[in-house]
Each structure stands twice: as C-alpha cells, then as structure tokens.
Coordinates of C-alpha atoms in Angstrom, one line a residue:
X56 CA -31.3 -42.8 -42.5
X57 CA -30.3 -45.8 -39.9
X58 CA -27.0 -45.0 -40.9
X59 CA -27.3 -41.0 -40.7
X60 CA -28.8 -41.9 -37.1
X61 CA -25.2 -43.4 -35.9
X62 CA -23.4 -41.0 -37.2
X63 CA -24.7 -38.4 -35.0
X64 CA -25.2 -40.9 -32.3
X65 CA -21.7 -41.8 -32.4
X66 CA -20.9 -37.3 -32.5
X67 CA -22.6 -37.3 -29.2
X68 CA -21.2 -40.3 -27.5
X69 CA -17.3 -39.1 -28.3
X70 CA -18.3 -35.4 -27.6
X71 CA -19.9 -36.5 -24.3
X72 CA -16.4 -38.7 -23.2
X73 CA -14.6 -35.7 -24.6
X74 CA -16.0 -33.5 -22.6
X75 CA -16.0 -35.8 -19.5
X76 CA -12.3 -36.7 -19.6
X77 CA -11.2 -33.0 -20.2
X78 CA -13.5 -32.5 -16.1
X79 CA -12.0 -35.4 -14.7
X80 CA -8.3 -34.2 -16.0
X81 CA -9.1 -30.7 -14.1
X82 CA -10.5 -32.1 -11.3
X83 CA -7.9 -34.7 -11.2
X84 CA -5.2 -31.5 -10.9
X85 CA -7.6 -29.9 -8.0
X86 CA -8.4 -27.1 -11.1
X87 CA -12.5 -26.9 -10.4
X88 CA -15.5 -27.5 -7.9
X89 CA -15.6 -29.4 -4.9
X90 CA -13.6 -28.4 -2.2
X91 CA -10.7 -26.2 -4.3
X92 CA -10.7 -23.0 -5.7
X93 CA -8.7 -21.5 -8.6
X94 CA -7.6 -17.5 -8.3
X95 CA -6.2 -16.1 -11.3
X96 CA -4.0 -13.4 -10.0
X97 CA -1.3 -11.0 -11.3
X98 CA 2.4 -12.0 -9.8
X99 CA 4.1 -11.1 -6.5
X100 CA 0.0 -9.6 -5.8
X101 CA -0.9 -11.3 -2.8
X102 CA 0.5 -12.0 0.9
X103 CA 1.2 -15.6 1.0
X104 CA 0.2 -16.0 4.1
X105 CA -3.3 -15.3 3.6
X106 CA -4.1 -18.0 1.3
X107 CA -2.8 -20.5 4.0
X108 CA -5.1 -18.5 7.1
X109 CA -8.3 -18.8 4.1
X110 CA -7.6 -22.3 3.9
X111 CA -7.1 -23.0 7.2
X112 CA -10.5 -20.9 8.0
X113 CA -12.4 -22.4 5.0
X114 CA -11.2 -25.9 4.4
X115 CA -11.3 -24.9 0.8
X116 CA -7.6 -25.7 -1.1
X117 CA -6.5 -22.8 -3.3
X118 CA -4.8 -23.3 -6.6
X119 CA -3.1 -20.1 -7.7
X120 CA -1.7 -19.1 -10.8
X121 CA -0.7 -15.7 -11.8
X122 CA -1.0 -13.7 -15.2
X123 CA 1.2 -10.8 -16.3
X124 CA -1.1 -8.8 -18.3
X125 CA -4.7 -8.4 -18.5
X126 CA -4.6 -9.6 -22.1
X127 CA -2.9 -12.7 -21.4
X128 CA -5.3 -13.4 -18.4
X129 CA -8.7 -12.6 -20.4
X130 CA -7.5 -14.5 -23.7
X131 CA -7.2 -17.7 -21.1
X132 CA -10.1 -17.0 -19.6
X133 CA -11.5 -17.3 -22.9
X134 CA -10.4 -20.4 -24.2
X135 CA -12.0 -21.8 -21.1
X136 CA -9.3 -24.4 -20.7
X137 CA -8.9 -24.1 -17.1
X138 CA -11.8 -23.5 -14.7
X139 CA -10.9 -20.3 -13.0
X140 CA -13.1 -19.5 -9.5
X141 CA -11.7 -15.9 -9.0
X142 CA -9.6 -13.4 -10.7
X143 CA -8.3 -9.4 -10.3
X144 CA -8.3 -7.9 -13.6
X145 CA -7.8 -4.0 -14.1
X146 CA -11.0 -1.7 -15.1
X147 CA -10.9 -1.8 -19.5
X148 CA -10.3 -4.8 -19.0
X149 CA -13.4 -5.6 -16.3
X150 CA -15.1 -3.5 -19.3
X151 CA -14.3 -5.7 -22.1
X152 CA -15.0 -8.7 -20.4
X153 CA -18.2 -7.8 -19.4
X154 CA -19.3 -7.1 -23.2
X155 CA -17.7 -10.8 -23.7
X156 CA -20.0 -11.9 -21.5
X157 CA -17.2 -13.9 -19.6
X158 CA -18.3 -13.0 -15.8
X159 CA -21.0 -13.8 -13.8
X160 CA -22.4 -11.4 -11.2
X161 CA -21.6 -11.2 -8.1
X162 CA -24.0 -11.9 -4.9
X163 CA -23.3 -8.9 -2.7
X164 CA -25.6 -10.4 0.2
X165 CA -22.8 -12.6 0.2
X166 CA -19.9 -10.3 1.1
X167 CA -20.9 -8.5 4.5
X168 CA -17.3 -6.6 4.4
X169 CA -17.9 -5.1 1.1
X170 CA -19.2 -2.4 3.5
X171 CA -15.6 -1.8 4.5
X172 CA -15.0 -0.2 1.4
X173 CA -14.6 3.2 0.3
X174 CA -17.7 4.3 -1.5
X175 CA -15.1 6.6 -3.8
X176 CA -14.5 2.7 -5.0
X177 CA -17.9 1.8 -5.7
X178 CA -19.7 2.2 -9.0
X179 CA -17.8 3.3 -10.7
X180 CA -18.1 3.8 -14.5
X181 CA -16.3 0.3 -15.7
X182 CA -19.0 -1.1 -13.6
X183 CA -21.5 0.3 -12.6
X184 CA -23.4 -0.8 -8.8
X185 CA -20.3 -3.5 -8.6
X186 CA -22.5 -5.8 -10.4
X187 CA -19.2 -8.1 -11.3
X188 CA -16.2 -6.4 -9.4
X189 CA -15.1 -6.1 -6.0
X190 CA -12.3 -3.5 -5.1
X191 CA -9.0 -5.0 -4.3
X192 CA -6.2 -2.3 -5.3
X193 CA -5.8 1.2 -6.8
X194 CA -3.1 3.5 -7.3
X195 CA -1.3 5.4 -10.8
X196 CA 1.9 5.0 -13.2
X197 CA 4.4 7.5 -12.2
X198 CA 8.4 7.9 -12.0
X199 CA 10.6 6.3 -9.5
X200 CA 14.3 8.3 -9.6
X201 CA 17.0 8.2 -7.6
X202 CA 18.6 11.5 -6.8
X203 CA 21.4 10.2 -5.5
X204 CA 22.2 8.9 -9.2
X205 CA 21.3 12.3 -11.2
X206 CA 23.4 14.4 -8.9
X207 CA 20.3 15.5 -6.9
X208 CA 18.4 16.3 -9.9
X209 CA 14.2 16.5 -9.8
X210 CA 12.2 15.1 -12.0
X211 CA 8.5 16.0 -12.3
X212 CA 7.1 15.0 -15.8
X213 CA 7.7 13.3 -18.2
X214 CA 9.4 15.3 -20.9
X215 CA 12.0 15.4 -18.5
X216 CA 12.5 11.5 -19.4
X217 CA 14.0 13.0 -22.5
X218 CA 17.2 14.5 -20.8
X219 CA 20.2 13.6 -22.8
X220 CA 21.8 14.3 -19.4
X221 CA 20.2 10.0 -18.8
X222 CA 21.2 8.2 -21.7
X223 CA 21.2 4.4 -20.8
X224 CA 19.4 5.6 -17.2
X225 CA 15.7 4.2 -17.7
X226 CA 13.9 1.4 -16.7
X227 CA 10.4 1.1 -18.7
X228 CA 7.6 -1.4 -17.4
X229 CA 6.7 -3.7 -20.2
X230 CA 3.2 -2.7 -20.8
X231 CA 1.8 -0.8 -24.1
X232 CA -0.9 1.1 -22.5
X233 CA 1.6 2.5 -19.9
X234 CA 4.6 2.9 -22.5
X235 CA 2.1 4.8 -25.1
X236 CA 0.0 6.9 -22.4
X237 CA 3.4 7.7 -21.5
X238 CA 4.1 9.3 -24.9
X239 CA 0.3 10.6 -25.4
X240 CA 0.6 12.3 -22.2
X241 CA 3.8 14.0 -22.9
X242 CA 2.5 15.5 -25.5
X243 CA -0.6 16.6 -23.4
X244 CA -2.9 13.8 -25.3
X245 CA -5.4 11.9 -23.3
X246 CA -3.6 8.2 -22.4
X247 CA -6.8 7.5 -24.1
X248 CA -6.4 9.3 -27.3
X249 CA -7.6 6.7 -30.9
X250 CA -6.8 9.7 -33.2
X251 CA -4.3 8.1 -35.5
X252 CA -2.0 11.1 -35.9
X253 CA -1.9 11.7 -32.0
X254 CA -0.5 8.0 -31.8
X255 CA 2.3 8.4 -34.7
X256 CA 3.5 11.5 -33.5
X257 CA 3.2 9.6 -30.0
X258 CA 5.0 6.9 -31.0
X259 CA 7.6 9.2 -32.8
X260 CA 8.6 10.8 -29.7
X261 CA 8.9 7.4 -28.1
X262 CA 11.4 6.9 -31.0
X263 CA 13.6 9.7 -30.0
X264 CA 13.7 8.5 -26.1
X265 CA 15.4 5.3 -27.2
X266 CA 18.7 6.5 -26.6
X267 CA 17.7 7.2 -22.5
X268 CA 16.4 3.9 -22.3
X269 CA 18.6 1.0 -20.5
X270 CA 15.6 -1.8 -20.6
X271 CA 12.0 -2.4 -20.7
X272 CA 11.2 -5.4 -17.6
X273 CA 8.9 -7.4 -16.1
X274 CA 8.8 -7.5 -12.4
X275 CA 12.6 -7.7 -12.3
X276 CA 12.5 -3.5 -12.5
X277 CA 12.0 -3.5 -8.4
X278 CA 14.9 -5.2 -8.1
X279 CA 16.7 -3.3 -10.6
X280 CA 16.3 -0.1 -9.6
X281 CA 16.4 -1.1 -6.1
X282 CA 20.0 -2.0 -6.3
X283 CA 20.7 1.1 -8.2
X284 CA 21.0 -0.7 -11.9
X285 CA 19.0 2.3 -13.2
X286 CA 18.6 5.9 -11.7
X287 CA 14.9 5.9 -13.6
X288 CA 11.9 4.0 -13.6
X289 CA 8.3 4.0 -15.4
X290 CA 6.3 2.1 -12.6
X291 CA 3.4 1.3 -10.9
X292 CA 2.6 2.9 -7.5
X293 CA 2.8 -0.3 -5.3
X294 CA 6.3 -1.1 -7.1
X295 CA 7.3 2.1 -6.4
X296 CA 6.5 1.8 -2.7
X297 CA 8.3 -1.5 -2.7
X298 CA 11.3 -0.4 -4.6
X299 CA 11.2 2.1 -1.7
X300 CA 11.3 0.2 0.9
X301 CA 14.4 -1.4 -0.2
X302 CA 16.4 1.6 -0.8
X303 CA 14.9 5.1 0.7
X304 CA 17.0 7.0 -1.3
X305 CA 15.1 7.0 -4.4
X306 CA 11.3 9.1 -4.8
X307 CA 8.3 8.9 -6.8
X308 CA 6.3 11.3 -8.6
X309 CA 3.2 11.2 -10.4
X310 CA 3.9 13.5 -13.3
X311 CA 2.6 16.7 -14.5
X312 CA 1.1 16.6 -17.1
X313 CA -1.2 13.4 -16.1
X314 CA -1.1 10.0 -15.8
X315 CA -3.3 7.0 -15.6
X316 CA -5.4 6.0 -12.2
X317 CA -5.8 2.6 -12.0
X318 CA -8.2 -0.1 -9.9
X319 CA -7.9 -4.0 -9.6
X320 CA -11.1 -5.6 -8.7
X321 CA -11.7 -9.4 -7.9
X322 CA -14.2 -11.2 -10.2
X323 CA -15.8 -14.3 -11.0
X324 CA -15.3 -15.4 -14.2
X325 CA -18.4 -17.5 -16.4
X326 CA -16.2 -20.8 -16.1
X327 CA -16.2 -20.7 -12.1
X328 CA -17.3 -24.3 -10.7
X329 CA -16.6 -23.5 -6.8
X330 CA -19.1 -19.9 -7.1
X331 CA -19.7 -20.3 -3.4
X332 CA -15.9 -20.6 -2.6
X333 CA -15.6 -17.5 -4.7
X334 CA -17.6 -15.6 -2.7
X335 CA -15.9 -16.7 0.7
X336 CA -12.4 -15.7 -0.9
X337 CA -13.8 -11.8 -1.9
X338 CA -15.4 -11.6 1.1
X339 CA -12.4 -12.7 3.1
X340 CA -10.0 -10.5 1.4
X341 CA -12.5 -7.8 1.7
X342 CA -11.9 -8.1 5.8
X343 CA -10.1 -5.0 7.2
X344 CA -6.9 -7.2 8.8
X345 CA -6.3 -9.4 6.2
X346 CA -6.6 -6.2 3.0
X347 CA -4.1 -4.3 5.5
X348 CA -2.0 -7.6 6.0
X349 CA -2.1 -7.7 2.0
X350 CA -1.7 -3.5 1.4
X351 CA 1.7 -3.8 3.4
X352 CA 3.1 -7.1 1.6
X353 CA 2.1 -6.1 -1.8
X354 CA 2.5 -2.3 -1.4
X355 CA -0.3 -0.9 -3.3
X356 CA -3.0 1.2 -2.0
X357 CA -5.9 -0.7 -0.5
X358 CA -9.7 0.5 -1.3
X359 CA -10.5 -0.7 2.2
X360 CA -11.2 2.5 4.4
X361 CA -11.4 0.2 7.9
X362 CA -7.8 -1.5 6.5
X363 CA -6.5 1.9 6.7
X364 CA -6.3 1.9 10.4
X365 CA -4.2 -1.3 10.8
X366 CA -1.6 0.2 8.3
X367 CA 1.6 2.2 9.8
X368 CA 0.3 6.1 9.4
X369 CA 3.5 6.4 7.8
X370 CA 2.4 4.4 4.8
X371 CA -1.4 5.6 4.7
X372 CA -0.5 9.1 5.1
X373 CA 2.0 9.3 2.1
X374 CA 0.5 11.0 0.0
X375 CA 2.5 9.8 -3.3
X376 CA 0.6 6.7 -2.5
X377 CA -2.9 7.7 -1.1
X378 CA -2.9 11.1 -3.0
X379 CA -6.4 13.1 -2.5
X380 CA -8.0 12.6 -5.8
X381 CA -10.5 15.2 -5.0
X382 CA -7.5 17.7 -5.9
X383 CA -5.8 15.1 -8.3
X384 CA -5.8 16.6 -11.7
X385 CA -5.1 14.9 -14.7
X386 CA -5.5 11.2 -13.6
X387 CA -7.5 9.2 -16.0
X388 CA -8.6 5.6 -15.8
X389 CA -7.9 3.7 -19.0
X390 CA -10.8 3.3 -21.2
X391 CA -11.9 -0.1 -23.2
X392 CA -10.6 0.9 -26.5
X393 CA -12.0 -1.8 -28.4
X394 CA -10.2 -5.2 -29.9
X395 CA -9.0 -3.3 -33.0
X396 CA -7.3 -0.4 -30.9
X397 CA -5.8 -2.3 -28.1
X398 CA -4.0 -4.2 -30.9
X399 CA -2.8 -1.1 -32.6
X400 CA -1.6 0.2 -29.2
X401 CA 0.1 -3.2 -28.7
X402 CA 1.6 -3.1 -32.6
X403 CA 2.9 0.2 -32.1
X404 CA 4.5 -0.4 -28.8
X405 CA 5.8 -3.7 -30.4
X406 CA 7.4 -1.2 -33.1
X407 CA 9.2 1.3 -30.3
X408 CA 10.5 -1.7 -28.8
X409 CA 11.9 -3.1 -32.6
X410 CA 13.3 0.4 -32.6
X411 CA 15.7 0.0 -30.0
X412 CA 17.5 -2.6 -31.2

C-alpha cells in the first residue's frame, strides 16, 4: 500500500512541475497573464498601427500571431499549447467551437462601444445575443476580373469561370468551403449542400474547370492579380477591394447565382489568462476611429455603423462592398457541417487539387 501511496505521490509531484514549467515557458515568451495579451488573428487582418496606439493606451504588450484558416486556428486552440487571450474566427466556425466548449462568454457591460454596432450584426443565428462573439468584419466571395485582360469581357457568375476562352487565366483562393460552394453554387446547390451526389457531381464540374485554372494561393493572389499575373480571381471582398486599390482596372462581382456572406467576430477563447485585457482589446477595436482606421487598412467591410462616417463615401458607398442585403438574394452564411463533413469537403477539395496536376 506504502508503496502504491508513492507511486501516485510521485504522479502528482512530476505532473505538478510539468505543468508549472510548461506556465513559466509561456510566461517566460510573454504568451499569457499579466500585463501581455495574445490575439490570434488571420494574416495581413489588422492595421499595425493600432496595436501600438492599444498598447500605448493600455500598457498591456500584445503578442500576435496569425492563422490562415479557421481549421488550423481552432485545432490550436484546441491543443491548448499556447494561451490565446483573443481571436477572430468566422461564424461555423464560432458555431463549432462553441459546441467544443472552447470559449468563454463575453462581459458586454464591459464593451460600452458594442453599441456602435449595426444591430443587422447582432444575434445572429451562429450566436445568438453575442453571448461569445463580437463583430469585427463581414463581406462575401465573389470574382475579381480584369477587363482589360478578356478584351472587355463581363463576367457575372460563375459558370462563366468555365470559358475555354480563359484557359490558364484563374486564380482560386485556397480554401475548400469557398472552392466547393463554388461548384455547388454553379450548379444552383446551396454552398451548404451534405447530399453526397450534389458534392460528386460538384466536385466533377470542378474537374472539368482545371484546364482554366493558372493557381490556387494564399494571400499572394492580391499581388498576383494586382500585377496582372491572372485576368481572374475567386476572392474575398476585402482582397478584392485591396487588389483594387492597386490596379483600378480590374472589378468585382458577386455572382448570380449566389455566394456565401461571411462575418469575423472577436472571441475569447477557454485558455485566455489576461480575460480583462481581452475585453479592453474588443472594446477598443469596437471604437468608431480605430474600426474605420482598420476598415481602410485591411479593406473589408466594417460592422461598425459610427465607423462608417470616418471612411471616404467613396469606399462606404460602393456597393460591391457594402451591398444592401435587404435586396441581396442568394447570399448564404456557411453553416457548421459537422467534423465528418468539413473533412469530406476538405478530402474532396484535396482531390480537385490532385486533379490538376
């Protein structure tokens, strides 16, 4: 029994220096508590400037590090490794991690400009009353072109992606859900859609664009199609208003027949040490100056209805980019398909892009 006793005895006492080496190694690299704070955000996604005014404001230091996809952001989150304070995933993905049980809730009494934004932002279905997620972005998945390129060509959906008139002319962003709602909704499937034959025939018709397609990129596509690489792009709406910027030849559209509506909101993940700090940060970002200050770096459309008076009426008038959704038909907002289906999506994207080689 004596013997039984320091067995477990001596569990505990290597568990507990375990344990106490692996929060002196993070707070050793300023990754948790005290006066630091850790945001977990997607890349190129913030003004830079901004974290240096919080600081300055706050006194609180901020370590960020950037993800490129929500699953690669949520499968850190979940090994708990590294302590994150705040992070901006998109709305299945708010979904799934609140079934995961991986966020905390969020103190509203502690974000005074939450009342800044739009209520078309607020509770919505992916969470409902805001109980874990602030707005941060919004905006769709749509087709930058360059006319200029296609002999002053139009494109306004996406079967005309199929052309053969723009073999080796299309840039795809490296993302199964937008790659396969791409296909689904070409075919007039929800971007949704889990029925099996809806996803082959999907992913068939993928298949057959192959010949069209010049490369599927990260965040290199801006600068890509930018500098006229690639006459098309599959994009996001704030990389399309950047790509934009840089060269005002080239448009975007939100096709036809549908495409996905996105939002980014800022959470708290479960492994947050500074929860205080977290707040501050949401509620900072949430301030009318500094969410304009970020809407024109980053690009994307800003929740913030107040913001919207300290952006150029040139930018929050554009309607490619703020489009009305009260008259916006056949948007949809992804939906948490589940582990299983969000790995099929990924295998079968994974498969298109086997194809091509």
């Amino acid at each position: 029994m004596k013997q039984l006793v320091r067995v477990f005895v001596t569990i505990f006492i290597v568990s507990f220096a375990i344990l106490f080496f692996i929060n002196r190694l993070n707070s050793s690299q300023g990754l948790s508590g005290g006066n630091t704070l850790t945001v977990y955000n997607w890349g190129d996604y913030i003004e830079p400037k901004l974290i240096k005014k919080f600081e300055k404001e706050t006194g609180i230091k901020v370590i960020y590090q950037t993800f490129d996809s929500n699953e690669a952001m949520m499968t850190k989150i979940e090994q708990g490794g590294t302590t994150f304070d705040v992070a901006v995933p998109s709305e299945y993905a708010i979904e799934k991690m609140k079934e995961e049980k991986l966020l905390l809730p969020i103190n509203h009494s502690k974000l005074p400009n939450l009342k800044y934004i739009n209520p078309r932002f607020l509770d919505l279905p992916f969470d409902e009353k805001n109980k874990y997620s602030i707005p941060y972005f919004w905006g769709t998945v749509g087709i930058v072109y360059n006319p200029s390129l296609l002999n002053g060509k139009k494109i306004t959906s996406w079967n005309d992606l199929w052309d053969k008139d723009l073999r080796n002319s299309i840039l795809l962003a490296d993302g199964a859900r937008e790659v396969m709602g791409m296909g689904l909704n070409s075919l007039h499937y929800s971007l949704n859609d889990t029925n099996e034959a809806h996803l082959q025939e999907a992913k068939r018709k993928l298949d057959k664009l192959t010949p069209n397609v010049k490369a599927i990129v990260g965040d290199e596509i801006k600068m890509l199609l930018a500098n006229e690489e690639a006459a098309v792009g599959v994009v996001w709406s704030g990389d399309a208003s950047e790509i934009i910027d840089e060269n005002e030849k080239l448009d975007y559209v939100v096709p036809k027949e549908g495409s996905n509506l996105w939002f980014d909101n800022m959470v708290i993940p479960k492994t947050a040490k500074n929860i205080d700090g977290a707040h501050k940060f949401i509620n900072f970002m949430l301030d009318p100056k500094n969410a304009a200050a970020n809407a024109d770096y980053v690009g994307y459309s800003t929740p913030n209805e107040k913001a919207l008076n300290y952006l150029d009426k040139e930018v929050s008038g554009d309607k490619r980019f703020y489009p009305d959704l009260d008259k916006a038909e056949g948007l949809e907002v992804y939906e948490n398909l589940g582990k299983r289906m969000l790995a099929h999506y990924n295998e079968l994207f994974l498969e298109f892009k086997m194809h091509r080689k």
